[in-house]
Tab-separated table of C-alpha atoms and ligand atoms in Angstrom:
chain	number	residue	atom	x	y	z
E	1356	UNK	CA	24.843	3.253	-9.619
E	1357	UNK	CA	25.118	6.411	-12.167
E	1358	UNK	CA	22.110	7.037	-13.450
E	1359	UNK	CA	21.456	8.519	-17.001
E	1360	UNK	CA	17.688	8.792	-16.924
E	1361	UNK	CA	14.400	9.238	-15.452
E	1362	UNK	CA	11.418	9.162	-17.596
E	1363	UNK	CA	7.948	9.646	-15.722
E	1364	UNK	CA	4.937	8.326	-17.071
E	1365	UNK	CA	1.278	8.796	-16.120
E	1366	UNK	CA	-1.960	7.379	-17.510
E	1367	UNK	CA	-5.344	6.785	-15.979
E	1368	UNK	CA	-6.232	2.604	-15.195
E	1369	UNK	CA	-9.953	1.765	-14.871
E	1370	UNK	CA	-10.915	-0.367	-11.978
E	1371	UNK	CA	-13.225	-3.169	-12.594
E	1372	UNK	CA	-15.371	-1.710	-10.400
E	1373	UNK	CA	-15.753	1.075	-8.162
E	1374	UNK	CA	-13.968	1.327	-4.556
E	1375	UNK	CA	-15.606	3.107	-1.945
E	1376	UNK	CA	-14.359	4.243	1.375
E	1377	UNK	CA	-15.592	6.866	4.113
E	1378	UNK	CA	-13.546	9.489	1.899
E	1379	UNK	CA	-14.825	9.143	-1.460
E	1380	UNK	CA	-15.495	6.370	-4.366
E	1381	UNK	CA	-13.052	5.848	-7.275
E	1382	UNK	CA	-13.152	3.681	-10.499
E	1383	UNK	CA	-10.509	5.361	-12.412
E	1384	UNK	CA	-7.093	5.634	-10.531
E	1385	UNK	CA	-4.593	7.883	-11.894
E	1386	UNK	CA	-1.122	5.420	-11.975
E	1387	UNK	CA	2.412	7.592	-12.392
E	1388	UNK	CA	5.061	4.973	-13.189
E	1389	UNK	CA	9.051	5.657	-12.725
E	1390	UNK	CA	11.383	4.153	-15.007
E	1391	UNK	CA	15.466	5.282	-14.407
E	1392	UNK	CA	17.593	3.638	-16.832
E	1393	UNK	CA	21.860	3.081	-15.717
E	1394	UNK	CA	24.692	3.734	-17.385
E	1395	UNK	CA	24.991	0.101	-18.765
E	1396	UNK	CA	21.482	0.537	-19.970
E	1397	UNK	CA	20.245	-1.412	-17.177
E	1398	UNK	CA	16.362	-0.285	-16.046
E	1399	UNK	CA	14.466	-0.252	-13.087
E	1400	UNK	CA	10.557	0.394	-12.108
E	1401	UNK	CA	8.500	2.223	-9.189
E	1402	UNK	CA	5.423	3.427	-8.925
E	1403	UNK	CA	3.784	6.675	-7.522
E	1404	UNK	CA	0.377	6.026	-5.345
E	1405	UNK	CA	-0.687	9.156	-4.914
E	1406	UNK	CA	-4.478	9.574	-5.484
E	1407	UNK	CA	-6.664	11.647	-7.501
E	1408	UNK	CA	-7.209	13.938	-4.666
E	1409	UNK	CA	-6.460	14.943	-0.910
E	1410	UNK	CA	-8.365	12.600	0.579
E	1411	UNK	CA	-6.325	9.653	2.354
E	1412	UNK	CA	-3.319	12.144	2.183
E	1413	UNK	CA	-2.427	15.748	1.132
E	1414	UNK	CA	-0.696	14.009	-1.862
E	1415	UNK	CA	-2.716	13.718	-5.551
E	1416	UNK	CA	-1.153	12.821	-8.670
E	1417	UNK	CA	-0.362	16.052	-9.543
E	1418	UNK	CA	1.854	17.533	-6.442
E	1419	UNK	CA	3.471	13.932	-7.081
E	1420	UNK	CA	4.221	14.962	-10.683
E	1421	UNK	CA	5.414	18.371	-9.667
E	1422	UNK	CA	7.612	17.669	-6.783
E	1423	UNK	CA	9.573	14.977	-9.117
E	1424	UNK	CA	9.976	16.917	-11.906
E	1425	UNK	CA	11.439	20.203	-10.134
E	1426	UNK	CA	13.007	18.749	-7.114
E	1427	UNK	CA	13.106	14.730	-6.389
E	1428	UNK	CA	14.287	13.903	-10.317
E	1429	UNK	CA	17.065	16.402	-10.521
E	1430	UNK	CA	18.553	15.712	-6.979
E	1431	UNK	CA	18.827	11.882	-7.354
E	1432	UNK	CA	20.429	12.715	-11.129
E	1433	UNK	CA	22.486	15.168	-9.611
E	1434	UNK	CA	23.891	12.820	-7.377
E	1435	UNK	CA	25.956	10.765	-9.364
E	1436	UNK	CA	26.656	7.129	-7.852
E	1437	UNK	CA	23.564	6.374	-5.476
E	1438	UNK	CA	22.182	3.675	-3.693
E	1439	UNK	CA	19.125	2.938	-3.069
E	1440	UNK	CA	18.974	2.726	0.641
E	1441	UNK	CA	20.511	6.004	0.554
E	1442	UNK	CA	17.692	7.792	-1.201
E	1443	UNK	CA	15.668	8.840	1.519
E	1444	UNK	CA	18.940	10.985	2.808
E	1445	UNK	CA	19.567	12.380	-0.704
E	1446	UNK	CA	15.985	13.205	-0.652
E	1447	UNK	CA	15.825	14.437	3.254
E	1448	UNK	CA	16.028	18.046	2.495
E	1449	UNK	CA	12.532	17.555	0.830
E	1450	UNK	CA	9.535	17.704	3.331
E	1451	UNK	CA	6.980	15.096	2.654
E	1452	UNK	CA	5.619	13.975	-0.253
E	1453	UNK	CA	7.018	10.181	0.536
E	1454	UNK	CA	4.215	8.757	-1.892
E	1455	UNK	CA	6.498	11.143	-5.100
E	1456	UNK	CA	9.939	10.150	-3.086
E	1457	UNK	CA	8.970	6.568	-3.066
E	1458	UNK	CA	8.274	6.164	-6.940
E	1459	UNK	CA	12.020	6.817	-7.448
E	1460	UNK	CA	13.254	4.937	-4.333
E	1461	UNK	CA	11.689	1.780	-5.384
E	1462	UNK	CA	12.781	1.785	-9.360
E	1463	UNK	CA	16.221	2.318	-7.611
E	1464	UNK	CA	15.495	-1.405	-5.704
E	1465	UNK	CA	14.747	-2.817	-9.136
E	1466	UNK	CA	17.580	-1.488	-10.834
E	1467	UNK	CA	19.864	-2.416	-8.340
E	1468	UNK	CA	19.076	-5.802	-7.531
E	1469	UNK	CA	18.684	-6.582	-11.116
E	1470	UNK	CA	22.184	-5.320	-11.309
E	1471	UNK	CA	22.994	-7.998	-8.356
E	1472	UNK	CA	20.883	-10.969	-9.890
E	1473	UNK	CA	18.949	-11.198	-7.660
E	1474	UNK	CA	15.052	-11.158	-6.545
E	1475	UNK	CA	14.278	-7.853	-4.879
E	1476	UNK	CA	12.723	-10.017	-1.694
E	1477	UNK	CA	15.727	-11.836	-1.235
E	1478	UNK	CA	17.986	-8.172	-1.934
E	1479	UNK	CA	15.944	-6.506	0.808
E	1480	UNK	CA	16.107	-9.485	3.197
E	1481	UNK	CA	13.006	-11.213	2.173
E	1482	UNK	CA	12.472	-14.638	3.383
E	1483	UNK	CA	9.342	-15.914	2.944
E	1484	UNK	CA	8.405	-17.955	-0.809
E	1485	UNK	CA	4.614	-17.105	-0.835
E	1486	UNK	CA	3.094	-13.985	1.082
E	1487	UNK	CA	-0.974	-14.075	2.611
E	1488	UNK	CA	-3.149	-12.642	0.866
E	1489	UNK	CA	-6.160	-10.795	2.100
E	1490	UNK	CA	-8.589	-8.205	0.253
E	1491	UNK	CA	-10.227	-5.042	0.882
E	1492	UNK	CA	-13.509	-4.786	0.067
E	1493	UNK	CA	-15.204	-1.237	-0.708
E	1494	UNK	CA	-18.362	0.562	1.007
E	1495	UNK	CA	-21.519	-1.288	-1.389
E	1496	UNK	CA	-25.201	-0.082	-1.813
E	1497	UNK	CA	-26.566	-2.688	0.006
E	1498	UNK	CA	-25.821	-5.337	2.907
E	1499	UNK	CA	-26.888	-7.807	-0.334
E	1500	UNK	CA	-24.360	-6.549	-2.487
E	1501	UNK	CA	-21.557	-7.049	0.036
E	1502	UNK	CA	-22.412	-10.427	1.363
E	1503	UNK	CA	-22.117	-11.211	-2.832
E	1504	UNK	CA	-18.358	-9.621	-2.385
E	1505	UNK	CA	-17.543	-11.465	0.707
E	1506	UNK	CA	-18.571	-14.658	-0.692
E	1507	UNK	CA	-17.089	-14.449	-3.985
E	1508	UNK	CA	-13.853	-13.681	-2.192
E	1509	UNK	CA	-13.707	-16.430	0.571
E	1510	UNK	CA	-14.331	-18.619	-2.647
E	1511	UNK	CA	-11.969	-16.990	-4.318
E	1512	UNK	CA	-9.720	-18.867	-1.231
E	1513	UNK	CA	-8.809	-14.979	0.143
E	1514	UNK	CA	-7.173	-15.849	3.851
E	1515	UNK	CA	-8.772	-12.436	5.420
E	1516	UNK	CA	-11.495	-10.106	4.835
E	1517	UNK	CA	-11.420	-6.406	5.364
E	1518	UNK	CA	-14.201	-4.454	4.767
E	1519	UNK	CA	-14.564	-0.590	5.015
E	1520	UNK	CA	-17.165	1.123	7.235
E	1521	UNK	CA	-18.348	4.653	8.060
E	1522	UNK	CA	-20.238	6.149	10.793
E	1523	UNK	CA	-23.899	4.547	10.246
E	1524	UNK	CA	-22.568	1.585	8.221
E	1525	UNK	CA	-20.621	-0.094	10.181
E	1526	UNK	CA	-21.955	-3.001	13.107
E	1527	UNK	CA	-24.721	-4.466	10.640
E	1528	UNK	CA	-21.880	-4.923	7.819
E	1529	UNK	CA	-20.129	-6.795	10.554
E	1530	UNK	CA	-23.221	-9.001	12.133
E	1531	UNK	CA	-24.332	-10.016	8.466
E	1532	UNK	CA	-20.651	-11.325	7.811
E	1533	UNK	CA	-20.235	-12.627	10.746
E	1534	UNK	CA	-24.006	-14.688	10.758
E	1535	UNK	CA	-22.632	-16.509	7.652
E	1536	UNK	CA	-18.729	-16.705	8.164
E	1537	UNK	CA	-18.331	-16.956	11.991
E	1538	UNK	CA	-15.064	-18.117	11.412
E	1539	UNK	CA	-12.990	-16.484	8.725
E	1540	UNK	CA	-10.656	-13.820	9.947
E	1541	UNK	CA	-12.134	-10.446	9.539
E	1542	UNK	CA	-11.423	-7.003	10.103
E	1543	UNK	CA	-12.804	-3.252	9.276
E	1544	UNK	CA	-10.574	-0.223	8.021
E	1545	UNK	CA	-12.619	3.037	9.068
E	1546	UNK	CA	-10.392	5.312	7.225
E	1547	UNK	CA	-10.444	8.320	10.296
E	1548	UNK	CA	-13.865	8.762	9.983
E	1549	UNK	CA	-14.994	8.296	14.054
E	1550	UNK	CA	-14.652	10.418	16.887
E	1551	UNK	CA	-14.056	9.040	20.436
E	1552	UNK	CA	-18.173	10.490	20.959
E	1553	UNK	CA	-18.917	6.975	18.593
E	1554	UNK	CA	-16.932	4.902	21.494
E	1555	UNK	CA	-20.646	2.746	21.413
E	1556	UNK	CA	-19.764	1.598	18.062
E	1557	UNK	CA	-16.407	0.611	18.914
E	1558	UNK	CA	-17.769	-1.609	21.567
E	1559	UNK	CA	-20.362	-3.043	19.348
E	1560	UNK	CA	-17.684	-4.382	17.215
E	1561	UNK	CA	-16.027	-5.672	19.947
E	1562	UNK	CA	-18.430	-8.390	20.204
E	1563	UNK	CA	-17.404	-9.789	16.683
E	1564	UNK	CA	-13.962	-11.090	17.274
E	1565	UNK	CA	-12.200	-8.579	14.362
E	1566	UNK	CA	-8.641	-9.301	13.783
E	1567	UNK	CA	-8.168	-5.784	14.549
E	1568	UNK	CA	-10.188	-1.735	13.657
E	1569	UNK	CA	-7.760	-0.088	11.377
E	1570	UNK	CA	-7.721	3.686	11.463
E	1571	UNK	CA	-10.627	4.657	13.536
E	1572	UNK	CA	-10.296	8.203	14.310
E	1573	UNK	CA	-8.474	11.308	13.470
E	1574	UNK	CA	-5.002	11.082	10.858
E	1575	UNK	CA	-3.456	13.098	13.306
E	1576	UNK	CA	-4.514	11.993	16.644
E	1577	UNK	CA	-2.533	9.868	18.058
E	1578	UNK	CA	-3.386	10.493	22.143
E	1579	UNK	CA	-7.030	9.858	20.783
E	1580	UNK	CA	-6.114	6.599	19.554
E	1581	UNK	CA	-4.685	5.602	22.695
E	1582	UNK	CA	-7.606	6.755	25.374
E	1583	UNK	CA	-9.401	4.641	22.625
E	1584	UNK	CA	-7.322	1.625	22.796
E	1585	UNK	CA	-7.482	1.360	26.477
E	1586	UNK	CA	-11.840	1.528	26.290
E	1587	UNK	CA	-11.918	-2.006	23.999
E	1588	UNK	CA	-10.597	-4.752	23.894
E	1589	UNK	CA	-9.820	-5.452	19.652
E	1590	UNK	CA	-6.320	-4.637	18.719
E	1591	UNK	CA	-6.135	-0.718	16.731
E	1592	UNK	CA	-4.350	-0.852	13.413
E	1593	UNK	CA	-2.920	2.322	12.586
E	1594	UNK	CA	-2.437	3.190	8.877
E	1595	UNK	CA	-2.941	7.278	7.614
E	1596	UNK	CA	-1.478	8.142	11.696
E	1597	UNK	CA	2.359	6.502	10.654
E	1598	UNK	CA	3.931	8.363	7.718
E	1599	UNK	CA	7.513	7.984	9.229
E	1600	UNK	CA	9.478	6.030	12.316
E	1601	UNK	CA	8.796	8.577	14.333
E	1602	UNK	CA	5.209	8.163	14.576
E	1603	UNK	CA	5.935	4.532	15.204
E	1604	UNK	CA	7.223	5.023	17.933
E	1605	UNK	CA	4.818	8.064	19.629
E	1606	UNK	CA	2.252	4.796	18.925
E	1607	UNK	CA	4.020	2.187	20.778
E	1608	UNK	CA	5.038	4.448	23.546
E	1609	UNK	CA	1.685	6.133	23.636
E	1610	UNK	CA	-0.179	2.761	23.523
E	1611	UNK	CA	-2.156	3.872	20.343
E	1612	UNK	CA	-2.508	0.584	18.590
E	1613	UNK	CA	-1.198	-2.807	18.683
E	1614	UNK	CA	-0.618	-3.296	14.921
E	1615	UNK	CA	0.574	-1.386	11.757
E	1616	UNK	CA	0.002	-1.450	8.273
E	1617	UNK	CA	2.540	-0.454	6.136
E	1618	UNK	CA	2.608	1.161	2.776
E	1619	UNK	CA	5.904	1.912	1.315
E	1620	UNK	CA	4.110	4.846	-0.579
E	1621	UNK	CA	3.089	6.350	2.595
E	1622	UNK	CA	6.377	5.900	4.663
E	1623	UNK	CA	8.515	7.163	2.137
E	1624	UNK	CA	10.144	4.051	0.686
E	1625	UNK	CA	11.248	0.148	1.078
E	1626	UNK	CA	14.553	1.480	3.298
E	1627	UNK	CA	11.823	3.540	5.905
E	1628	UNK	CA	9.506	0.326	5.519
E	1629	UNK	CA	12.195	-2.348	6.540
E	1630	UNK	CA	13.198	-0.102	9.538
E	1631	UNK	CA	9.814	0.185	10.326
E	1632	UNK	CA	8.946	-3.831	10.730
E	1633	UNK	CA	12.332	-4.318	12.167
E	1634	UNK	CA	11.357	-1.906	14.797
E	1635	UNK	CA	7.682	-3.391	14.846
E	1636	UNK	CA	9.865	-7.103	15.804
E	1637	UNK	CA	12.126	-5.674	18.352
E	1638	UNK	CA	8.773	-4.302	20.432
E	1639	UNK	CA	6.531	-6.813	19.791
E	1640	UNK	CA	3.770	-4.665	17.416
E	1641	UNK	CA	1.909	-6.832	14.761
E	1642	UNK	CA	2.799	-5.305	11.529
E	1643	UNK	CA	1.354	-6.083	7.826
E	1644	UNK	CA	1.706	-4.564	4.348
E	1645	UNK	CA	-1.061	-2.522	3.225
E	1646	UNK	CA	-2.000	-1.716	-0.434
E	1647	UNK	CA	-2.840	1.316	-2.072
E	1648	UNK	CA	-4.618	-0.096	-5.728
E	1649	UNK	CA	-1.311	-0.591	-7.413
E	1650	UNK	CA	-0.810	-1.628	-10.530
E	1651	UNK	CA	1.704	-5.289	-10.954
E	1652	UNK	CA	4.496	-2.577	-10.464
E	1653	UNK	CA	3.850	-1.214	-7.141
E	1654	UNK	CA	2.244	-4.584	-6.086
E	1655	UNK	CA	5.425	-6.209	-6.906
E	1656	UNK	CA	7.160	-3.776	-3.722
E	1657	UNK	CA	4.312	-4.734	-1.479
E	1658	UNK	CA	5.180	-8.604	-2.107
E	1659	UNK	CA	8.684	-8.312	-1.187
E	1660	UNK	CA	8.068	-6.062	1.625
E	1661	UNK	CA	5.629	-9.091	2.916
E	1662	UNK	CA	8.433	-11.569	2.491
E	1663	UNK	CA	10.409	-9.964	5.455
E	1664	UNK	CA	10.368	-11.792	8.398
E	1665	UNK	CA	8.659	-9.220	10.553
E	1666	UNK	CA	5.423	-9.670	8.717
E	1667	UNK	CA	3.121	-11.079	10.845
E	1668	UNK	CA	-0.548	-10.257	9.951
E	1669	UNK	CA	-2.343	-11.333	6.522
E	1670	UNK	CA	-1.835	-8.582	4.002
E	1671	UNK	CA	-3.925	-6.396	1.618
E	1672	UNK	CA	-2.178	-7.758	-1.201
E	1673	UNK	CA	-4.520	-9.289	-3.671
E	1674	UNK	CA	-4.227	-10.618	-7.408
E	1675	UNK	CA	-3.962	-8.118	-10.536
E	1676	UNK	CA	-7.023	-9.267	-11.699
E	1677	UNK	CA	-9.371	-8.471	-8.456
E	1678	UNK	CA	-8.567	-4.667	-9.472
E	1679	UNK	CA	-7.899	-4.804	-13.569
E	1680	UNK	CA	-9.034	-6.190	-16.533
E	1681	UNK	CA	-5.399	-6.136	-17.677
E	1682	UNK	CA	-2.303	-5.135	-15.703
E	1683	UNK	CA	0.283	-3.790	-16.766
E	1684	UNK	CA	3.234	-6.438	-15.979
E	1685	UNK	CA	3.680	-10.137	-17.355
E	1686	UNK	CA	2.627	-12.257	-15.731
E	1687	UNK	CA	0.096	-10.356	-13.801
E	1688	UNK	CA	0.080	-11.073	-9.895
E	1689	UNK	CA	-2.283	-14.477	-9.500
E	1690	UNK	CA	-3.495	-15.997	-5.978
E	1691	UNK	CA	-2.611	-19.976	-5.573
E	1692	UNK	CA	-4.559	-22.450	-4.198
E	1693	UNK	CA	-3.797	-21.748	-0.814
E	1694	UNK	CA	-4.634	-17.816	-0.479
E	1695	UNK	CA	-1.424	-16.657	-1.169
E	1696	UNK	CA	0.748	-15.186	-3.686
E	1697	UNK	CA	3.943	-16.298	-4.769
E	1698	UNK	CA	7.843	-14.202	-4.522
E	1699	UNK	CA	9.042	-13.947	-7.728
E	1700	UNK	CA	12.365	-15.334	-8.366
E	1701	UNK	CA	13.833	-13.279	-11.516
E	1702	UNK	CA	16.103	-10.391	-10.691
E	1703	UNK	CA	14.407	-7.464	-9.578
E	1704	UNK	CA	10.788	-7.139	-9.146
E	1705	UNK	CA	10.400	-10.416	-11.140
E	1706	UNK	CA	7.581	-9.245	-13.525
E	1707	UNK	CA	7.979	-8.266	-17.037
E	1708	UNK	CA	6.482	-4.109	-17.409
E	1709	UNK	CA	4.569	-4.257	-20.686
E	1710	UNK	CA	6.712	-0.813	-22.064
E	1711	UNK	CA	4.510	-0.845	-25.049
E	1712	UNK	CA	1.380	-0.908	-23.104
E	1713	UNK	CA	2.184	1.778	-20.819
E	1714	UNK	CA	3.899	3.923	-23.603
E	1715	UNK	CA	0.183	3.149	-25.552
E	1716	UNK	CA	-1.545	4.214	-22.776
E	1717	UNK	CA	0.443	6.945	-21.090
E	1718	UNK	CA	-1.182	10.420	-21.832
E	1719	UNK	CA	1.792	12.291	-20.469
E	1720	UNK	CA	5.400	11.398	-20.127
E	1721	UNK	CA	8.590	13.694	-19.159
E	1722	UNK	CA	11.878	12.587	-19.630
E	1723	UNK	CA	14.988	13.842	-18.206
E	1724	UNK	CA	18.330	13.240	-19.405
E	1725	UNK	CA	21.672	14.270	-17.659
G	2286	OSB	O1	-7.024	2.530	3.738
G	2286	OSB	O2	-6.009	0.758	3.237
G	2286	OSB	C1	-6.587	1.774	2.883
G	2286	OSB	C2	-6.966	1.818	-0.939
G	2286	OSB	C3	-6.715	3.144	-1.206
G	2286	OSB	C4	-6.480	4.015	-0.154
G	2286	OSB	C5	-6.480	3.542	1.160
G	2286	OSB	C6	-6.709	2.194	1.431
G	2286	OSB	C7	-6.992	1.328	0.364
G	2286	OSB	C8	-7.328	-0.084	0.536
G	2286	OSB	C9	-7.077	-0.994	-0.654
G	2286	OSB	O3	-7.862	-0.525	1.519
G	2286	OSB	C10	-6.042	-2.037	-0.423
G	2286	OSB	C11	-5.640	-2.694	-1.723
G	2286	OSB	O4	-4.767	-2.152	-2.444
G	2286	OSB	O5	-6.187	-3.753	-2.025
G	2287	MG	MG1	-6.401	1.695	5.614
């Protein structure tokens, strides 16, 4: 594909209400879109997940913003005819920053299998018609006003809970779910904040049958992770630890955890994702797609990604409207009857982007032409 155009756009999308984890509370996520337009005209979309600050990774909106506009944007323009599993090789010489890599990467999916006719699930070897959804519930005031969450959500038909904990909020979150859903698949997401010195907590939540304890200790600790692993007996999810193959495999041959989730933001794209879950079948890891509060653009990479056959955990892909009043695509992402979401089947990422809403809302947008 020659490409003619990247235009960047970034606005500010209110939650409906505010998500806290051991790192810090937000209710109004900065969103940077990516739109690159072909030579024929033809258009695709990504999205950026970088957060508002250096919390679940050294990335924020803004080193996103910088590192596109001086170095990712004019590479991939430079180019000339690129592919879109050939991005992250264009883009190798660049350390990092695979939330601002991935933005481009994925609009290059969407262009290109739009330019194939074809679904971006089925393009990228998708092979599933609906995907599981699960949702991840924030840190709450009270054990009251997260038993209200919980229930609303298994109502809601959700297939898994995950709830976050921190050090001092974490077994009693768990026994109170547990005391009125002893059944429903549930696991916690501690976001790095434990030390191997809390190993009594860890075997407290033991007793309570979790699916699995996502991200317990240190980002960058994997030989941590894996003395921890062999102390209990609940499968370790790793999540911040894997930014890239590589760590993939230090975690399987270290032991570290059992499971990963993965974010295409964090990995550095849907090409490092796929090679990730394929590698994840070959050894036998449980793998699942994790969400970082996308808008219906991003979310539309994590369904596809969930599609692949690999995918063999319930995901933390919910519907638009558990996280906005109004999304930005048409029609927004909606949960059946049966807890799960549905593939799309247009070409490309299958949902219409609402230009004129983002252009309305979009405080900031830079455009370059070659
Ligand atoms: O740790 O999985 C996480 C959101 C932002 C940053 C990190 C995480 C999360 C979530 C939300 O848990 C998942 C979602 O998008 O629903
Ligand atoms: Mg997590």
């Amino acid at each position: 594909m020659e490409l003619k155009k990247i235009i960047l756009y970034y606005f500010e999308a209110k939650l409906k209400s505010t998500f806290r984890t051991s790192f810090g509370s937000l209710l109004v996520r900065p969103v940077i879109l990516v739109k690159v337009e072909e030579r024929s005209g033809e258009i695709g979309w990504g999205e950026v997940v970088a957060g508002e600050g250096p919390w679940y990774s050294y990335e924020t909106y803004e080193t996103a913003i910088l590192v596109l506009k001086k170095y990712i944007v004019p590479r991939i323009l430079k180019y000339g005819d690129i592919k879109a599993k050939d991005v992250r090789y264009v883009l190798k010489s660049i350390r990092g920053h695979n939330m601002a890599k991935t933005g481009v990467e994925e609009a290059l999916w969407d262009l290109e299998s739009r330019l194939a006719g074809e679904p971006l699930y089925r393009y990228i070897g998708g092979v599933r018609d609906e995907i599981v959804a699960g949702v991840s519930i924030g840190l709450k005031p009270t054990i009251e006003n997260l038993m209200e969450e919980v229930k609303l959500r298994v109502e809601e038909g959700y297939r898994r809970i995950k709830i976050k904990i921190e050090p001092g909020r974490d077994v009693e979150l768990v026994k109170a779910i547990r005391k009125e859903f002893p059944d429903i698949p549930l696991q916690v997401d501690a976001n790095a904040a434990y030390t191997l010195n809390d190993i009594n907590v860890f075997r407290e939540l033991d007793k309570y049958e979790l699916l699995m304890i996502e991200q317990p200790l240190a980002y960058d600790d994997l030989v941590d992770h894996s003395l921890l692993s062999r102390k209990i007996s609940t499968p370790i999810c790793l999540d911040e630890s894997i930014v890239s193959i590589s760590d993939l495999k230090a975690t399987y041959l270290l032991g570290s955890a059992e499971i990963v989730n993965i974010k295409p933001g964090r990995v550095g794209g849907i090409e490092s994702s796929r090679k990730m879950l394929k590698y994840a079948g070959v050894v036998g890891m449980g793998a699942w797609i994790g969400g970082m509060l996308e808008t219906g653009v991003g979310r539309a990479f994590l369904v596809a990604l969930a599609s692949l056959p690999e995918v063999n955990y319930p995901n933390d892909i919910s519907a638009s409207e558990r996280y906005w009043d109004k999304d930005i695509v048409e029609p927004p992402w909606e949960l059946t009857n049966k807890g799960t979401i549905r593939v799309l089947k247009a070409p490309g990422i299958g949902v219409e982007v609402l230009e004129e809403e983002v252009e309305k809302r979009a405080r900031e947008v830079w455009e370059t032409t070659i």
